[in-house]
Coordinates of C-alpha atoms and ligand atoms in Angstrom, one line a residue:
M1 CA 125.3 144.4 58.0
K2 CA 124.9 147.8 56.9
I3 CA 127.6 150.6 58.5
L4 CA 127.7 154.3 57.8
F5 CA 131.2 155.9 58.2
A6 CA 130.3 159.5 59.2
S7 CA 132.9 161.8 60.0
T8 CA 133.4 165.5 59.5
M9 CA 136.9 165.7 60.1
F10 CA 138.7 162.4 59.2
D11 CA 139.7 162.0 55.7
P12 CA 137.2 158.9 54.6
N13 CA 139.4 156.9 52.4
V14 CA 142.2 155.9 54.8
W15 CA 139.6 154.9 57.3
L16 CA 136.8 153.1 54.6
N17 CA 139.9 151.3 53.1
L18 CA 140.9 149.9 56.6
L19 CA 137.5 149.4 57.8
N20 CA 136.6 147.4 54.3
K21 CA 139.4 145.2 55.2
A22 CA 138.5 144.7 59.0
L23 CA 135.2 144.2 58.5
P24 CA 134.3 142.2 54.8
E25 CA 131.3 140.9 55.9
C26 CA 129.7 144.5 56.3
E27 CA 128.9 147.1 53.7
I28 CA 130.2 150.4 54.9
I29 CA 128.7 153.7 53.4
Q30 CA 130.0 156.9 53.6
W31 CA 127.8 159.7 55.2
Q32 CA 126.6 162.1 52.4
E33 CA 124.5 165.2 53.6
G34 CA 120.7 164.9 52.0
A35 CA 121.6 161.7 50.6
P36 CA 118.4 159.1 50.7
N37 CA 118.2 156.9 54.3
T38 CA 120.7 154.6 53.9
G39 CA 119.0 151.8 56.4
A40 CA 122.5 151.4 58.1
D41 CA 122.2 149.7 61.7
I42 CA 125.6 151.0 62.8
A43 CA 127.5 154.4 62.6
I44 CA 131.2 154.9 63.1
V45 CA 131.6 158.3 64.0
W46 CA 134.2 161.0 64.7
S47 CA 133.1 164.9 64.7
P48 CA 129.7 163.7 63.3
P49 CA 127.5 165.7 61.2
E50 CA 125.0 167.6 62.9
K51 CA 122.1 165.8 60.6
L52 CA 123.1 162.3 61.3
F53 CA 120.2 161.1 63.6
I54 CA 117.7 163.2 61.8
Q55 CA 119.0 161.8 58.1
E56 CA 119.2 158.4 59.9
P57 CA 117.0 157.6 62.7
Q58 CA 117.1 154.1 62.7
I59 CA 120.8 154.1 63.9
R60 CA 120.9 151.7 67.0
A61 CA 124.5 151.8 67.9
V62 CA 127.6 154.7 67.5
F63 CA 131.1 153.5 67.7
N64 CA 133.2 156.5 68.4
M65 CA 136.4 157.0 66.9
G66 CA 137.8 158.7 69.8
A67 CA 137.5 158.8 73.7
G68 CA 135.2 162.0 74.4
V69 CA 131.3 161.2 73.3
D70 CA 130.5 164.5 74.1
A71 CA 130.0 165.5 70.5
I72 CA 127.5 162.9 70.1
F73 CA 125.2 163.8 72.9
K74 CA 124.8 167.1 71.4
L75 CA 123.3 165.8 68.0
D76 CA 119.6 166.2 67.5
G77 CA 117.7 163.3 67.2
L78 CA 119.8 161.0 69.2
S79 CA 117.4 158.3 71.1
K80 CA 117.9 157.3 74.4
D81 CA 118.1 153.8 73.4
T82 CA 121.1 154.5 71.1
V83 CA 124.3 152.5 72.2
I84 CA 127.5 154.6 72.3
V85 CA 130.3 153.0 72.4
R86 CA 133.8 154.5 73.0
L87 CA 137.4 154.3 72.0
E88 CA 139.5 152.7 74.8
D89 CA 143.2 153.9 74.6
A90 CA 144.1 152.6 71.3
G91 CA 147.4 154.1 71.2
M92 CA 146.1 157.7 72.7
A93 CA 147.2 157.3 75.9
V94 CA 150.7 157.1 75.6
Q95 CA 150.4 160.2 73.4
M96 CA 148.8 162.0 76.2
A97 CA 151.3 161.2 78.5
E98 CA 154.0 162.3 76.0
Y99 CA 152.2 165.8 75.7
A100 CA 151.8 166.2 79.4
V101 CA 155.5 165.5 80.0
H102 CA 156.6 168.2 77.4
A103 CA 154.2 170.5 78.8
L104 CA 155.2 170.1 82.6
T105 CA 159.3 170.2 81.8
N106 CA 158.7 172.7 79.3
V107 CA 158.2 174.9 82.7
A108 CA 159.7 172.6 85.6
R109 CA 163.1 172.2 83.5
D110 CA 163.3 175.8 82.1
F111 CA 163.1 174.6 78.5
D112 CA 160.8 177.6 77.7
L113 CA 163.3 179.9 79.4
Y114 CA 166.2 178.5 77.8
Q115 CA 164.7 179.0 74.5
Q116 CA 164.3 183.0 75.3
L117 CA 168.2 182.6 76.4
Q118 CA 169.2 180.9 73.1
D119 CA 167.5 183.4 71.3
Q120 CA 169.7 186.2 73.5
T121 CA 172.7 183.8 72.4
K122 CA 173.0 183.6 76.3
W123 CA 174.6 180.2 78.2
E124 CA 173.1 180.7 81.6
P125 CA 172.7 177.4 83.2
Q126 CA 169.5 177.8 85.7
P127 CA 169.3 176.3 89.3
D128 CA 168.9 172.4 89.5
M129 CA 165.3 171.1 89.5
H130 CA 163.6 169.3 92.1
R131 CA 160.8 167.2 91.2
S132 CA 159.4 166.9 94.8
R133 CA 158.5 170.8 94.1
W134 CA 156.1 169.8 91.2
P135 CA 153.3 167.6 92.5
V136 CA 151.3 166.6 89.7
G137 CA 147.8 166.3 90.2
V138 CA 145.6 164.1 87.4
L139 CA 142.0 165.1 87.0
G140 CA 140.4 162.0 85.3
M141 CA 142.1 158.4 86.3
G142 CA 140.3 156.5 83.6
K143 CA 142.3 154.7 80.5
I144 CA 144.0 158.0 79.9
G145 CA 144.7 159.6 83.1
T146 CA 146.1 156.0 84.7
C147 CA 148.9 156.5 81.8
V148 CA 149.2 160.0 82.5
A149 CA 149.8 159.6 86.4
E150 CA 152.2 156.2 85.7
T151 CA 154.4 158.1 83.6
F152 CA 154.8 161.0 86.1
V153 CA 155.1 158.1 88.6
N154 CA 157.8 156.7 86.6
L155 CA 159.8 160.0 86.2
G156 CA 159.8 160.5 90.1
Y157 CA 157.2 162.9 90.2
P158 CA 154.9 162.9 93.3
V159 CA 151.6 162.0 91.6
S160 CA 147.8 162.4 92.9
G161 CA 145.0 161.5 90.9
W162 CA 141.0 162.3 91.4
A163 CA 138.5 160.2 89.6
R164 CA 134.5 159.5 90.7
S165 CA 135.0 156.3 92.2
E166 CA 137.7 155.0 94.5
R167 CA 141.0 153.6 92.4
N168 CA 144.1 151.9 93.7
I169 CA 147.4 152.7 91.2
P170 CA 150.4 151.9 92.7
G171 CA 152.5 155.1 93.1
V172 CA 149.7 157.5 93.0
K173 CA 147.6 159.2 95.7
C174 CA 144.0 158.5 94.9
F175 CA 141.3 160.8 95.6
Y176 CA 137.6 160.3 94.8
G177 CA 134.4 162.2 94.8
Q178 CA 133.5 165.6 95.5
D179 CA 134.2 165.6 98.9
Q180 CA 137.7 164.9 98.3
F181 CA 138.2 167.6 95.7
K182 CA 139.8 170.0 97.9
D183 CA 142.0 167.8 99.4
F184 CA 143.2 166.9 96.0
L185 CA 143.7 170.2 95.2
A186 CA 145.6 170.9 97.9
S187 CA 148.1 168.6 97.3
S188 CA 148.6 169.7 93.4
R189 CA 150.9 172.1 92.0
V190 CA 150.6 171.0 88.3
L191 CA 147.0 170.0 87.3
I192 CA 146.5 168.0 84.3
N193 CA 142.9 167.5 82.9
V194 CA 141.7 164.6 81.3
L195 CA 138.4 164.0 82.4
P196 CA 135.5 163.7 80.0
L197 CA 133.2 166.2 79.3
T198 CA 129.9 165.8 81.4
P199 CA 127.1 168.0 83.1
E200 CA 129.3 167.4 86.5
T201 CA 132.7 168.4 84.8
E202 CA 131.6 171.4 82.9
N203 CA 133.3 174.5 84.3
I204 CA 135.3 172.6 86.7
L205 CA 138.5 174.3 86.0
N206 CA 137.4 177.5 87.5
K207 CA 138.4 180.2 90.3
D208 CA 137.8 178.0 92.9
T209 CA 139.7 174.9 91.6
F210 CA 142.9 177.4 91.0
N211 CA 142.8 179.0 94.3
S212 CA 142.8 175.7 96.0
L213 CA 146.1 174.5 94.2
L214 CA 149.5 175.0 95.6
P215 CA 151.2 178.3 95.1
E216 CA 152.6 179.3 91.6
S217 CA 150.6 176.0 89.9
Y218 CA 150.5 175.1 86.3
L219 CA 147.7 174.2 84.3
I220 CA 147.8 171.1 81.3
S221 CA 144.2 171.0 79.7
M222 CA 143.8 168.0 77.1
G223 CA 139.9 167.0 78.2
R224 CA 137.2 169.6 76.7
G225 CA 137.2 173.4 75.8
E226 CA 134.4 173.6 78.3
H227 CA 136.1 172.6 81.4
L228 CA 137.6 175.5 81.4
V229 CA 136.3 179.1 82.8
E230 CA 138.8 181.0 80.3
E231 CA 138.4 184.3 82.1
D232 CA 139.1 182.7 85.6
L233 CA 142.4 181.4 83.8
T234 CA 143.4 184.8 82.8
N235 CA 142.6 186.2 86.1
A236 CA 144.4 183.6 88.0
I237 CA 147.6 184.1 85.8
D238 CA 147.3 187.8 86.0
K239 CA 147.2 187.4 89.9
G240 CA 150.0 185.1 89.9
K241 CA 148.1 182.2 91.5
L242 CA 149.0 180.2 88.0
I243 CA 152.3 180.6 86.3
G244 CA 150.8 179.4 83.1
A245 CA 149.1 176.8 81.2
T246 CA 149.3 174.8 78.1
L247 CA 146.0 174.0 76.6
D248 CA 144.9 171.6 73.8
V249 CA 141.2 172.0 73.7
F250 CA 139.1 175.0 73.9
R251 CA 135.1 175.8 73.9
Q252 CA 135.5 176.9 70.0
E253 CA 137.6 174.9 68.0
P254 CA 139.3 176.4 66.1
L255 CA 140.3 179.2 68.4
P256 CA 139.3 182.4 66.9
Q257 CA 142.1 184.3 65.6
S258 CA 140.7 187.5 67.9
H259 CA 141.0 185.2 71.2
P260 CA 143.3 186.9 73.6
Y261 CA 145.2 183.4 74.5
W262 CA 146.7 183.8 71.5
K263 CA 148.9 186.6 72.7
N264 CA 149.1 185.5 76.2
K265 CA 152.9 184.8 76.9
R266 CA 152.1 182.5 79.7
I267 CA 149.5 180.2 77.8
R268 CA 151.0 177.7 75.5
I269 CA 148.2 176.5 72.7
T270 CA 147.5 173.2 70.5
P271 CA 145.4 172.6 68.1
H272 CA 143.6 169.9 69.7
I273 CA 146.2 167.1 68.5
A274 CA 147.4 165.8 72.3
A275 CA 146.6 162.4 70.5
A276 CA 145.6 161.1 67.7
S277 CA 143.2 158.7 66.5
L278 CA 145.6 155.8 65.0
P279 CA 143.6 154.7 62.3
E280 CA 145.2 151.3 62.5
E281 CA 144.3 150.8 66.0
T282 CA 141.4 152.5 66.0
V283 CA 139.8 150.4 63.5
A284 CA 141.1 147.1 64.9
Q285 CA 139.5 147.8 68.2
I286 CA 136.2 149.1 66.4
A287 CA 136.0 146.2 64.2
D288 CA 136.6 143.9 67.2
K289 CA 133.7 145.9 69.6
I290 CA 131.4 145.5 66.1
K291 CA 131.7 142.1 66.0
Q292 CA 131.0 141.4 69.6
Y293 CA 127.9 143.7 69.4
A294 CA 126.7 141.6 66.3
A295 CA 127.2 138.5 68.4
N296 CA 125.3 139.8 71.1
Q297 CA 128.7 139.5 73.5
T298 CA 129.7 141.8 75.8
V299 CA 131.2 145.2 74.8
S300 CA 133.4 146.8 76.6
G301 CA 133.7 151.0 76.5
I302 CA 129.9 151.4 76.4
V303 CA 129.1 154.7 77.5
D304 CA 127.0 154.8 80.5
R305 CA 124.2 157.4 79.9
S306 CA 123.3 158.4 83.1
R307 CA 127.3 159.5 83.7
G308 CA 127.5 160.9 80.3
Y309 CA 131.2 158.9 79.8
Ligands
NDP1 P1 137.4 157.1 80.7 O1 136.3 157.0 80.7 O2 138.4 156.1 80.7 O3 138.0 157.7 82.3 C1 137.6 158.9 82.8 C2 138.1 159.1 84.0 O4 137.2 160.4 84.5 C3 137.3 158.3 84.9 O5 138.4 158.3 86.0 C4 136.1 158.9 85.7 O6 136.0 158.2 87.3 C5 136.7 160.5 86.1 N1 135.5 161.1 86.0 C6 134.5 161.3 85.0 N2 133.6 162.0 85.5 C7 134.1 162.4 86.9 C8 133.7 163.4 87.9 N3 132.2 163.7 87.8 N4 134.5 163.4 89.0 C9 135.3 162.8 89.3 N5 135.8 162.2 88.1 C10 135.0 162.0 87.0 O7 138.0 158.4 79.8 P2 139.4 158.4 79.0 O8 140.3 158.8 80.0 O9 139.4 157.4 78.0 O10 139.3 160.1 78.2 C11 139.1 161.0 79.3 C12 139.0 162.3 78.0 O11 140.1 162.6 77.8 C13 137.9 162.3 77.1 O12 136.7 162.2 77.4 C14 138.3 163.4 76.2 O13 137.5 164.6 76.2 C15 140.1 163.3 76.3 N6 140.5 163.3 75.2 C16 141.5 164.5 74.4 C17 142.2 163.9 73.6 C18 142.8 165.2 72.9 O14 143.5 164.8 71.6 N7 143.0 166.6 73.8 C19 142.4 162.6 73.1 C20 141.5 161.6 73.8 C21 141.0 161.8 75.0 P3 135.8 156.8 87.6 O15 137.2 156.0 87.3 O16 135.6 156.7 88.7 O17 134.9 156.2 86.2
OXD2 C1 139.2 162.2 71.9 C2 140.0 163.3 71.3 O1 138.5 162.2 72.7 O2 141.0 163.3 70.4 O3 139.7 161.1 71.3 O4 139.6 164.8 71.6

């Protein structure tokens, strides 16, 4: 079987080496823009090249080296019959939980403030922090959201979660569907976004959403930039509805130099690093899935094209 490795972001040498070892029976070909058609059946992608399906229209299955598949849906020439398989956790969920804990405790435990006090050589203990004052709401309760929610439960925070379908996770107050969205928000002060980007979730972090949260709320967004209405965040912070935000993902990445978020003291920015795709774990999972796909066995993580994730 011929497999095309196509990423505009990952260093191909690291990945090709591991893929060749994990799938010795396959021919792994590296993507080259403008090269003759390779005849590959399968593509393994992350941040895929724009012309992937124009140059290689015969591709029947795409294995994504990340969880979010939104970039694949944006490509011209994607056939409705192409199978898309996403990465499931593979070591990312714990990284996302770690990121969220760091972002929340910076604010709730005053670590941001202590940094400023250190700069002024001031020894000024702040009042004790009570976790009950920082109820966490996790948007998206899939592979990653569940791990994030469970992590905060273990740390003693009140935790709610919101998904499309009914979930039952010990210690987490679970809400689902549009009907329960407002109730979910009304019980959350720290809103953590780990939703996939779909037509239904685009712009979900907007003025109405922020206004429905508990007072002095905080946003941590690790899903996708298109979830956030950027101006609504700035306004909510200016009005004191939100006390700040930590953002890992943006509508335009890299975030343009001229973007006002860079200079906003209440917004902490990271360059889409909340979780990295770990080469060993990712290749092991994708290789297993490719073997199952080739043997006509059930493959987990196939994207439901009607839901978009
Ligand atoms: P999953 O598919 O496992 O989980 C998605 C969750 O979102 C599910 O709980 C699903 O509900 C819920 N959901 C989807 N659509 C809706 C909707 N319309 N209304 C309510 N809930 C909805 O995905 P993962 O947890 O693996 O990944 C989530 C996202 O995290 C990725 O798509 C990606 O965008 C982002 N990500 C970001 C990274 C970073 O470094 N910044 C790294 C990795 C991922 P249900 O359970 O009912 O299906
Ligand atoms: C992902 C990501 O979706 O890293 O895996 O953003």
